[in-house]
mmCIF file of C-alpha atoms in Angstrom:
data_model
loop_
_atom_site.group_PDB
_atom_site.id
_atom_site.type_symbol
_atom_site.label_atom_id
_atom_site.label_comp_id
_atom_site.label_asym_id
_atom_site.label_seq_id
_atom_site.Cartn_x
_atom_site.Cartn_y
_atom_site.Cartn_z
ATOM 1 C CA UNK B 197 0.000 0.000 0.000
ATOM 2 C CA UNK B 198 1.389 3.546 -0.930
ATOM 3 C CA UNK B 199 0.719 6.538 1.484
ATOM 4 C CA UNK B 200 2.663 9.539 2.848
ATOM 5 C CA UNK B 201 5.104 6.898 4.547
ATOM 6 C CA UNK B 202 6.277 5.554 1.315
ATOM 7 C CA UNK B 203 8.943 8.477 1.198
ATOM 8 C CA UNK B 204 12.422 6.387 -0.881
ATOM 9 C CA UNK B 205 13.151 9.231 -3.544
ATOM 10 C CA UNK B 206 10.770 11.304 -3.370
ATOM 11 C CA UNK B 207 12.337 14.941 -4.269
ATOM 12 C CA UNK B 208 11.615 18.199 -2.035
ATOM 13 C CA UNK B 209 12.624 17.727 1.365
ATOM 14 C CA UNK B 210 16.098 19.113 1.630
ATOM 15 C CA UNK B 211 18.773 19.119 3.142
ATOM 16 C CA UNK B 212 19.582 15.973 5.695
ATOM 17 C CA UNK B 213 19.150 17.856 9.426
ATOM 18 C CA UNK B 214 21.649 16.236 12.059
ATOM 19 C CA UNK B 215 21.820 17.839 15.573
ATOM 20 C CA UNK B 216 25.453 17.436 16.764
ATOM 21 C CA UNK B 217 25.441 15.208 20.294
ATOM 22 C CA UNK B 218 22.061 14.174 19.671
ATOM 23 C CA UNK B 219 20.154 12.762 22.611
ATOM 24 C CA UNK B 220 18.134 9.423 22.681
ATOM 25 C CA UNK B 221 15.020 11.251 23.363
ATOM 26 C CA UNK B 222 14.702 15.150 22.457
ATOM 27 C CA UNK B 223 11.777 15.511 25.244
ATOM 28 C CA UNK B 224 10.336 13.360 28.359
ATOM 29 C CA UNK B 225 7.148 12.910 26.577
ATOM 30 C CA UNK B 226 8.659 10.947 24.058
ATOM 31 C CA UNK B 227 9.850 8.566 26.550
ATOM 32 C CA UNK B 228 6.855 7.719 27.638
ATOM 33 C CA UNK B 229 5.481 7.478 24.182
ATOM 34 C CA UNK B 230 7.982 4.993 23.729
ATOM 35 C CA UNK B 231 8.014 3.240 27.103
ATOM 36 C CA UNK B 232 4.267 2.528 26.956
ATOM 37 C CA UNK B 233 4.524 1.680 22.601
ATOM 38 C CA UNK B 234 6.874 -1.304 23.472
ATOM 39 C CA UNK B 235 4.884 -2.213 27.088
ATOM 40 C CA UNK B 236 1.882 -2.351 24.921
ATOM 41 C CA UNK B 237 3.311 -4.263 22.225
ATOM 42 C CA UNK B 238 4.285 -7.120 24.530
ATOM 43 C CA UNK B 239 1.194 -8.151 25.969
ATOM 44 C CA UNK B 240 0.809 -9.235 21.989
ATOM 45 C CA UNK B 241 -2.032 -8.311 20.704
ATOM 46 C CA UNK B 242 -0.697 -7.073 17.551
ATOM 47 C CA UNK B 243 2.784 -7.274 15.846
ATOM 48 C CA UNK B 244 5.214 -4.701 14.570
ATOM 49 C CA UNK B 245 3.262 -4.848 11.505
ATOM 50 C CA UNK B 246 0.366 -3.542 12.541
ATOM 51 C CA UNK B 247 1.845 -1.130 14.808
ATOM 52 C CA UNK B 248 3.255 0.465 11.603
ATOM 53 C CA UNK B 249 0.386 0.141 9.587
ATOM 54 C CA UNK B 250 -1.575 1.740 12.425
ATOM 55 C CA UNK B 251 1.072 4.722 12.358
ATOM 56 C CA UNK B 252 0.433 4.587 8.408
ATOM 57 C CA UNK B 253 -3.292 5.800 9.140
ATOM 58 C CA UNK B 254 -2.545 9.026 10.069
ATOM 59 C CA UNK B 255 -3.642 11.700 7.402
ATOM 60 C CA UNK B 256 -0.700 12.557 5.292
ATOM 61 C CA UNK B 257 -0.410 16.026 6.214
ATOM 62 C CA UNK B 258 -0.430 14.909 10.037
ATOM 63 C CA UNK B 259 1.836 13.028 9.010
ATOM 64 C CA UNK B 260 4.216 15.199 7.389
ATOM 65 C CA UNK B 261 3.950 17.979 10.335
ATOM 66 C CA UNK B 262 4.183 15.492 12.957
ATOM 67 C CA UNK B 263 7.249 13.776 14.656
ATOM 68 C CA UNK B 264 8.347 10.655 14.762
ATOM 69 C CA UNK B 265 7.163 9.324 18.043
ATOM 70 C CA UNK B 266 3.898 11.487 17.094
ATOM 71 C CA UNK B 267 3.271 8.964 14.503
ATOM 72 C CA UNK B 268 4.094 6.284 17.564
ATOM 73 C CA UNK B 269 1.261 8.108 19.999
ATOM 74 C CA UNK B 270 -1.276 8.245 17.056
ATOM 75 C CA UNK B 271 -0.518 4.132 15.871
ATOM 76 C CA UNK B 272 -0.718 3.512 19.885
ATOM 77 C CA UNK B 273 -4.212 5.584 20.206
ATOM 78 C CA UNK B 274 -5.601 3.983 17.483
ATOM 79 C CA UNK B 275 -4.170 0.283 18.307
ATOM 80 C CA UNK B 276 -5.898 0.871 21.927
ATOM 81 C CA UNK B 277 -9.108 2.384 20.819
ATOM 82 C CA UNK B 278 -9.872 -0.312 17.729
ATOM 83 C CA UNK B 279 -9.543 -3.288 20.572
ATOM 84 C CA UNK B 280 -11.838 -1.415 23.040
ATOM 85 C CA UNK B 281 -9.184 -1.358 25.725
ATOM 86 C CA UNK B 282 -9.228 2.454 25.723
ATOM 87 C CA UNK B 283 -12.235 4.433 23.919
ATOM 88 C CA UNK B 284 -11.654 7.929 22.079
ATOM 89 C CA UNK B 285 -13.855 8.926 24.460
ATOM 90 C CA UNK B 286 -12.121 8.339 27.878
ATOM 91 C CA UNK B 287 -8.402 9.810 26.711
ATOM 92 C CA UNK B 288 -10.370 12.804 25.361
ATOM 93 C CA UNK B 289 -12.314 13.226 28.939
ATOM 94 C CA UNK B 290 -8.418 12.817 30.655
ATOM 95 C CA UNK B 291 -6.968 15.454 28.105
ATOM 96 C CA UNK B 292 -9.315 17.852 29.174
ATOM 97 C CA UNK B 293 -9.223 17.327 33.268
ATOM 98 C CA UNK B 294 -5.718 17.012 32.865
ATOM 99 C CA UNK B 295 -5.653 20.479 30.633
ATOM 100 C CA UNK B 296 -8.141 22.105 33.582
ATOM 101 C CA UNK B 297 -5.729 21.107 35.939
ATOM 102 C CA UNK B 298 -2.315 21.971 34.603
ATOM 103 C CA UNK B 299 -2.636 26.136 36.571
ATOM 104 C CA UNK B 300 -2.796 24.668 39.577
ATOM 105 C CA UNK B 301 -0.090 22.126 39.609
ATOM 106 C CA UNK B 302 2.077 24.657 37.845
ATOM 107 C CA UNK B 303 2.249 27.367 40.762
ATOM 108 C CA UNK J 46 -8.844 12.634 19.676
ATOM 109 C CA UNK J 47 -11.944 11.103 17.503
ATOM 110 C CA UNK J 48 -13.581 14.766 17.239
ATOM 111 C CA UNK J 49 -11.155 16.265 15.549
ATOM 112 C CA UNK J 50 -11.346 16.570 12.150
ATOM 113 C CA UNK J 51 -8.793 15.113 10.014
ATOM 114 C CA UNK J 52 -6.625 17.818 8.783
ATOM 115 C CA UNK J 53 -7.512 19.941 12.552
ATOM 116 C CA UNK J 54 -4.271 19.839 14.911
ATOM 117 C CA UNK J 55 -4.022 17.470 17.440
ATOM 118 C CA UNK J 56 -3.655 18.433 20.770
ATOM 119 C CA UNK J 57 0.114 18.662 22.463
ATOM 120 C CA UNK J 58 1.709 15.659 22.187
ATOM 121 C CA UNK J 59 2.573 16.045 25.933
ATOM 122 C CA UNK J 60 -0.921 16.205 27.061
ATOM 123 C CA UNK J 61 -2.061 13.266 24.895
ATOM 124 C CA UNK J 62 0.721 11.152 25.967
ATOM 125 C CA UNK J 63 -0.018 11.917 29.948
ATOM 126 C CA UNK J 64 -3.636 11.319 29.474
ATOM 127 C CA UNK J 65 -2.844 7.916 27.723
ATOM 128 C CA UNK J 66 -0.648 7.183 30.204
ATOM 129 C CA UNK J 67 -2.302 8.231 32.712
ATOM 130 C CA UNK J 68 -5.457 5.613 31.433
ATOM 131 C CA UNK J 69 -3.402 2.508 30.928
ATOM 132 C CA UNK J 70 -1.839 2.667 34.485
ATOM 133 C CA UNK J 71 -5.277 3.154 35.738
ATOM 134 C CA UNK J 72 -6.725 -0.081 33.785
ATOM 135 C CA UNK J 73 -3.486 -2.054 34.846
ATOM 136 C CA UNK J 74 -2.322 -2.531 31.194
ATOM 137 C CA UNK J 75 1.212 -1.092 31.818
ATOM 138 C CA UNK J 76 3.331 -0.963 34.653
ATOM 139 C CA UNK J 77 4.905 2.003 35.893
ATOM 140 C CA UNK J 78 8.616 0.443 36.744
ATOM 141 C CA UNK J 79 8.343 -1.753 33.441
ATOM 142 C CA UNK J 80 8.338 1.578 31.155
ATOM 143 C CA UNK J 81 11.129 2.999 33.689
ATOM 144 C CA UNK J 82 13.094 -0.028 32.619
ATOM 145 C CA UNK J 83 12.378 0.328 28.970
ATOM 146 C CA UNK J 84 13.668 3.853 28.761
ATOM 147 C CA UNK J 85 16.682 3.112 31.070
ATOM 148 C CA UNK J 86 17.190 0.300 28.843
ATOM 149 C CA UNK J 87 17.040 1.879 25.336
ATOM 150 C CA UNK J 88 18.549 5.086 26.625
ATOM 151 C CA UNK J 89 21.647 4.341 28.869
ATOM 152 C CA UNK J 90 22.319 0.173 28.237
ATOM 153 C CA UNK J 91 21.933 -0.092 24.397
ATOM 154 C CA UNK J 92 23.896 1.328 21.879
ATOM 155 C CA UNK J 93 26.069 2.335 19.119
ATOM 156 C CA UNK J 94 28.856 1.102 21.501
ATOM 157 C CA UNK J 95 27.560 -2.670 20.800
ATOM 158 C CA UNK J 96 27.855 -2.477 17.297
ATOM 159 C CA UNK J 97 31.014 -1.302 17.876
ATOM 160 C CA UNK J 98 32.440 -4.348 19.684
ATOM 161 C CA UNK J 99 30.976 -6.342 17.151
ATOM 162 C CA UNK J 100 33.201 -4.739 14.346
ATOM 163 C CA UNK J 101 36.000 -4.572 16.277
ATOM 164 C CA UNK J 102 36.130 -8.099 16.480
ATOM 165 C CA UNK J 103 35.138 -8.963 12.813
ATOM 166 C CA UNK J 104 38.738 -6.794 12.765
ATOM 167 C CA UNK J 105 40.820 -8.929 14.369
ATOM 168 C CA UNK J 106 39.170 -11.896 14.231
ATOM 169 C CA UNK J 107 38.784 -13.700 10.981
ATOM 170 C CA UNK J 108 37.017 -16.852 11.716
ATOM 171 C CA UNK J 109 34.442 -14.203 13.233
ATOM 172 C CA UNK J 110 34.287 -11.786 10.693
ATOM 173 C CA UNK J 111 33.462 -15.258 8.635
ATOM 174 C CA UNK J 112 30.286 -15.884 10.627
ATOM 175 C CA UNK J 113 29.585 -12.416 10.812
ATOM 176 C CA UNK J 114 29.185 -12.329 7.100
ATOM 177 C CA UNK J 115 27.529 -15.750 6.828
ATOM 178 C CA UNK J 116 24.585 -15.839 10.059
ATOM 179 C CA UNK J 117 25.405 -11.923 11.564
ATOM 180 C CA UNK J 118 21.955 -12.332 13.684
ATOM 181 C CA UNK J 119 23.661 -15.901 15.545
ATOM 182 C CA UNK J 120 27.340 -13.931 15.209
ATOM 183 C CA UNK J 121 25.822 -10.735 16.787
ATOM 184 C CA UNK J 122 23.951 -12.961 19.571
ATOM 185 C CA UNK J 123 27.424 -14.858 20.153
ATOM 186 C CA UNK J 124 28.807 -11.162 21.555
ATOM 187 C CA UNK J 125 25.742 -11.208 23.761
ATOM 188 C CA UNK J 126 23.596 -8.879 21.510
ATOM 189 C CA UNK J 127 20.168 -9.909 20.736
ATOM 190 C CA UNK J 128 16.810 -9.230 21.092
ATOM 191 C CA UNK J 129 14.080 -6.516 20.294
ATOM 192 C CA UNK J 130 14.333 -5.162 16.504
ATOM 193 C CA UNK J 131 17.487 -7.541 15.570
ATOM 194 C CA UNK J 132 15.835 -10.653 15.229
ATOM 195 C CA UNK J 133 17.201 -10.821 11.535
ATOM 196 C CA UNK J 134 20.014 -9.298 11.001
ATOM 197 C CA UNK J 135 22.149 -9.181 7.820
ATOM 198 C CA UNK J 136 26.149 -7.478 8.022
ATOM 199 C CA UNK J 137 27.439 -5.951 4.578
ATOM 200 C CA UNK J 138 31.024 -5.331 4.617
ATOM 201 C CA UNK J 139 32.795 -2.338 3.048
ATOM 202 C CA UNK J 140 35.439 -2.878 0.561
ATOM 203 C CA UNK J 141 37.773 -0.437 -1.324
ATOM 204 C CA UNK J 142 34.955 -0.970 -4.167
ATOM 205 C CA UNK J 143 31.972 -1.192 -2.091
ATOM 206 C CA UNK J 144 30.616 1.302 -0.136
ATOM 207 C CA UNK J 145 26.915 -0.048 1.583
ATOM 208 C CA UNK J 146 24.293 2.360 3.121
ATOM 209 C CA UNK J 147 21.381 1.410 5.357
ATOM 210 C CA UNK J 148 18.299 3.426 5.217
ATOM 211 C CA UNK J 149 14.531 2.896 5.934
ATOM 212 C CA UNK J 150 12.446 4.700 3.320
ATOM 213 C CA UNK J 151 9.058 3.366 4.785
ATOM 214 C CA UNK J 152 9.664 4.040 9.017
ATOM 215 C CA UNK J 153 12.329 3.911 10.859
ATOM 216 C CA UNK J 154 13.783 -0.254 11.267
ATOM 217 C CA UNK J 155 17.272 0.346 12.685
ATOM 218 C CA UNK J 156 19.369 -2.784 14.460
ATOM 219 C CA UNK J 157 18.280 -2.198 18.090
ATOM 220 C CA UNK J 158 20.523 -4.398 19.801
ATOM 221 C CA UNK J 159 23.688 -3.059 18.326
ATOM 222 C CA UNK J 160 23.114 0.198 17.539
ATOM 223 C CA UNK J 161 20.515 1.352 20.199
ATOM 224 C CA UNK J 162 17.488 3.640 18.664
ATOM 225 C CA UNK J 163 18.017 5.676 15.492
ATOM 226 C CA UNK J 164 18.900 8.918 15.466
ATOM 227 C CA UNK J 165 16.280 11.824 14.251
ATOM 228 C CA UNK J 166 17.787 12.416 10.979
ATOM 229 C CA UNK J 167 17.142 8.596 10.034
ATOM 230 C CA UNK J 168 14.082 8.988 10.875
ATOM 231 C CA UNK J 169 12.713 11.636 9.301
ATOM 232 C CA UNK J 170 11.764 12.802 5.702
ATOM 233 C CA UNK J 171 14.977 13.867 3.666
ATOM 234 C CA UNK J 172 17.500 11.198 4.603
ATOM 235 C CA UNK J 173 14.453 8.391 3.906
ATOM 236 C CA UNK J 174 13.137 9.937 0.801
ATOM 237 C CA UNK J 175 17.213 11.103 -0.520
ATOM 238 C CA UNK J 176 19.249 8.180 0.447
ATOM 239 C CA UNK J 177 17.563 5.735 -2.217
ATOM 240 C CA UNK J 178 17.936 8.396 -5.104
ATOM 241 C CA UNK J 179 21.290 10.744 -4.217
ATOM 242 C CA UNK J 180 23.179 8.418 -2.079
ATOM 243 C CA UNK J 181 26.376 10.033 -3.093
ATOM 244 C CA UNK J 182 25.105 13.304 -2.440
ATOM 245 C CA UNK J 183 24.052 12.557 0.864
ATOM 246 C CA UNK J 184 27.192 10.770 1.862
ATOM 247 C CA UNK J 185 29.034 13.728 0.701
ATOM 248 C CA UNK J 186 26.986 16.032 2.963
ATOM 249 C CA UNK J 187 27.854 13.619 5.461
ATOM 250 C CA UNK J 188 31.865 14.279 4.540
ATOM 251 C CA UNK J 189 31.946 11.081 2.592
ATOM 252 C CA UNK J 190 33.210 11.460 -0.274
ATOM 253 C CA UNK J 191 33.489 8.385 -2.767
ATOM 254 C CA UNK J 192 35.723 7.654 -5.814
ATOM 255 C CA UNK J 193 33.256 7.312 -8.933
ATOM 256 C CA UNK J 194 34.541 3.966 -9.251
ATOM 257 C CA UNK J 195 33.156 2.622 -6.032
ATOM 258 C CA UNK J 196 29.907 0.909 -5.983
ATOM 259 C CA UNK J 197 27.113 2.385 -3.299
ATOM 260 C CA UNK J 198 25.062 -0.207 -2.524
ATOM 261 C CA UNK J 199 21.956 1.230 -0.704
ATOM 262 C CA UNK J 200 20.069 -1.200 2.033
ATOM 263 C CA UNK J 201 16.483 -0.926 2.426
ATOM 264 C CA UNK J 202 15.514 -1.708 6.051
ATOM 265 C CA UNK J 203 12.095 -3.448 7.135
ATOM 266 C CA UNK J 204 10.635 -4.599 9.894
ATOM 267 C CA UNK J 205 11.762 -8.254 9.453
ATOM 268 C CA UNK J 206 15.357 -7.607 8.080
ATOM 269 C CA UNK J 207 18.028 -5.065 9.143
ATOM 270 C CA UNK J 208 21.152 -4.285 8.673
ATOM 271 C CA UNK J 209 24.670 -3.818 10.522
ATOM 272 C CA UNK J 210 27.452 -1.868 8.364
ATOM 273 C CA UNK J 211 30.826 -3.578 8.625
ATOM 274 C CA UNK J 212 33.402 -0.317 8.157
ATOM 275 C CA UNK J 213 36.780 -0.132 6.910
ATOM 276 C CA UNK J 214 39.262 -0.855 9.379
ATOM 277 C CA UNK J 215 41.704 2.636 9.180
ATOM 278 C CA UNK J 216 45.170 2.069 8.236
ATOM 279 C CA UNK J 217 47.696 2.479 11.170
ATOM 280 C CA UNK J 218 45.774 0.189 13.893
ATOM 281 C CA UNK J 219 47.911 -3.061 13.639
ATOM 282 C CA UNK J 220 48.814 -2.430 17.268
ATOM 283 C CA UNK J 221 45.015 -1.616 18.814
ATOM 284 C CA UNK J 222 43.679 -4.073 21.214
ATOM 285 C CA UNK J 223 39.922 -4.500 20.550
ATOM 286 C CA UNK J 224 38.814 -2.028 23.150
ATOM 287 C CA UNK J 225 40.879 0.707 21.274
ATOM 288 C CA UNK J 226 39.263 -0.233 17.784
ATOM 289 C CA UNK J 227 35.901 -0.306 18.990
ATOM 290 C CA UNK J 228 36.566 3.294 20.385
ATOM 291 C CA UNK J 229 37.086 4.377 16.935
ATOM 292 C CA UNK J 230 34.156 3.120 15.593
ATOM 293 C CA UNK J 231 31.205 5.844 15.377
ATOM 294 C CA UNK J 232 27.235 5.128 14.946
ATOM 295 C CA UNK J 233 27.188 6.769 11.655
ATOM 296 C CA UNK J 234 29.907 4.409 10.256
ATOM 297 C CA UNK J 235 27.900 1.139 11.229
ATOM 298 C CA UNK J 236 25.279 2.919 8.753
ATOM 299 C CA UNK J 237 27.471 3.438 6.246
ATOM 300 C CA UNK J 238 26.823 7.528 6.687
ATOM 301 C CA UNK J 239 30.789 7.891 7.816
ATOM 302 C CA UNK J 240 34.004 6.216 7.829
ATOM 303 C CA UNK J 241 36.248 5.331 10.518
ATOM 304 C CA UNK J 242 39.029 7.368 11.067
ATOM 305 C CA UNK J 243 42.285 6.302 12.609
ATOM 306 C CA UNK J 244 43.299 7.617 16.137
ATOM 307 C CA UNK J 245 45.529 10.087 14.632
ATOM 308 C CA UNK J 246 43.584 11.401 12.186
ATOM 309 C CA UNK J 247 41.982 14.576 13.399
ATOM 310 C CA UNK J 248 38.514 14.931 12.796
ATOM 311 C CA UNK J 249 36.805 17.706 10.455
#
């Protein structure tokens, strides 16, 4: 299947960007992103394959603008939510209490 | 994250992954210490320095470097290496008229076990869209520089199949113990996007 993912020569992009003394992680969200990709991913319910292809859903200019471990949230989300073990619902409900509370635990 | 439209921005990665987070502890589908021990794991116990060991020996040791070439994902495992993301692995060696260069055009499938998690460059757009068509332009960027008459052999990664780069060893290191050559050998080179330079050589 082709989609924004199949990227191997396509022209436009520029110039290769390397950061000098790169970290493993650029922020501590993006541990956890990864942290709970691979926990999830061993209780086997789906494979590397369908990790990716879940990652491969995202709309190709989301996926353009987004980062890499972006592309790992949104293939985890949707993973979650098309078993049932997490609804759209619930994470939206958390995103917002969590977003009402953010003032007060920033003091 | 259903509401949104398609093309609407998502919210802040951060707050998405808390709330996720946040969820899956709550149900009792992840545990807190386990993804602790995943990111100590993949960010301070694997890396490029594995990889290096495992060249460094393929240096030195020829009946190695021979089983490297032939079974690299039993030659890797023999150094202790396996795992996650290396279940296949395939080593291509660099000659003075081959030059090999590993890339993922589709993701990001990099050689956990030896060479830790990829870098953001490998991962994103330009090198995975310009390594298939340019190679020699991006190695150049990279200070590469090839003679026309050497072959670049470009590697596409996938999930099932990776790939180790075996560098050149550098003239001048008859007299390096293992430890010392592995030293010398840099993440990018085990890629194929560098070279390793000797201990004298000073780098640009």
């Amino acid at each position: 299947m082709n989609g924004m993912h199949d990227l191997g020569g396509m022209d436009g992009f520029g110039a290769v960007d390397r950061i000098p003394g790169e970290a493993v992680f650029q922020h501590e969200w993006e541990r956890r992103a990864f942290a709970l990709t691979l926990a999830m991913g061993a209780r086997a319910q789906w494979n590397l394959d369908m990790s990716r292809y879940a990652r491969e859903q995202m709309s190709p200019s989301h996926y353009l603008l987004s980062s890499y471990y972006e592309h790992w949230l949104h293939g985890l989300e949707h993973l979650m939510i098309e078993r049932g073990l997490v609804s759209a619902a619930e994470i939206s409900a958390r995103e917002a209490e969590l977003c009402s509370s953010l003032p007060h635990d920033a003091a | 994250m259903s509401k949104h439209h398609h093309d609407a921005p998502l919210p802040d990665p951060v707050l998405r992954v808390k709330a996720l987070e946040s969820l899956l502890i709550e149900k009792g589908l992840v545990d807190p210490a386990a993804l602790d021990l995943l990111i100590d794991t993949y960010e301070n116990q694997v890396g490029p320095k594995n990889g290096a060991k495992v060249v460094a020996r393929a240096w030195t040791d020829p009946g190695y470097r021979t089983r490297l070439l032939k079974d690299a994902t039993a030659a890797i495992a023999e150094m202790g290496f396996e795992g996650r993301q290396g279940e296949d692995m395939v080593v291509v060696e660099n000659t003075e008229r081959v030059h090999n260069l590993v890339v993922c055009t589709l993701c990001s499938c990099y050689p956990w076990p030896v060479l830790g998690l990829p870098p953001v460059w490998y991962k994103a757009a330009p090198y995975r869209a310009r390594a298939v068509r340019e190679p020699r332009k991006v190695l150049a960027e990279f200070g590469v520089e090839l003679d026309d008459e050497v072959e670049v052999r470009v590697w596409d990664s996938t999930a099932e199949l990776r790939y180790l780069v075996l560098p050149r060893r550098p003239d001048g290191t008859e007299q390096l113990s293992d430890q010392e050559l592995a030293d010398l050998v840099t993440r990018d080179s085990m890629i194929g996007a560098g070279v390793v330079s000797g201990p004298k050589d000073t780098v640009t």
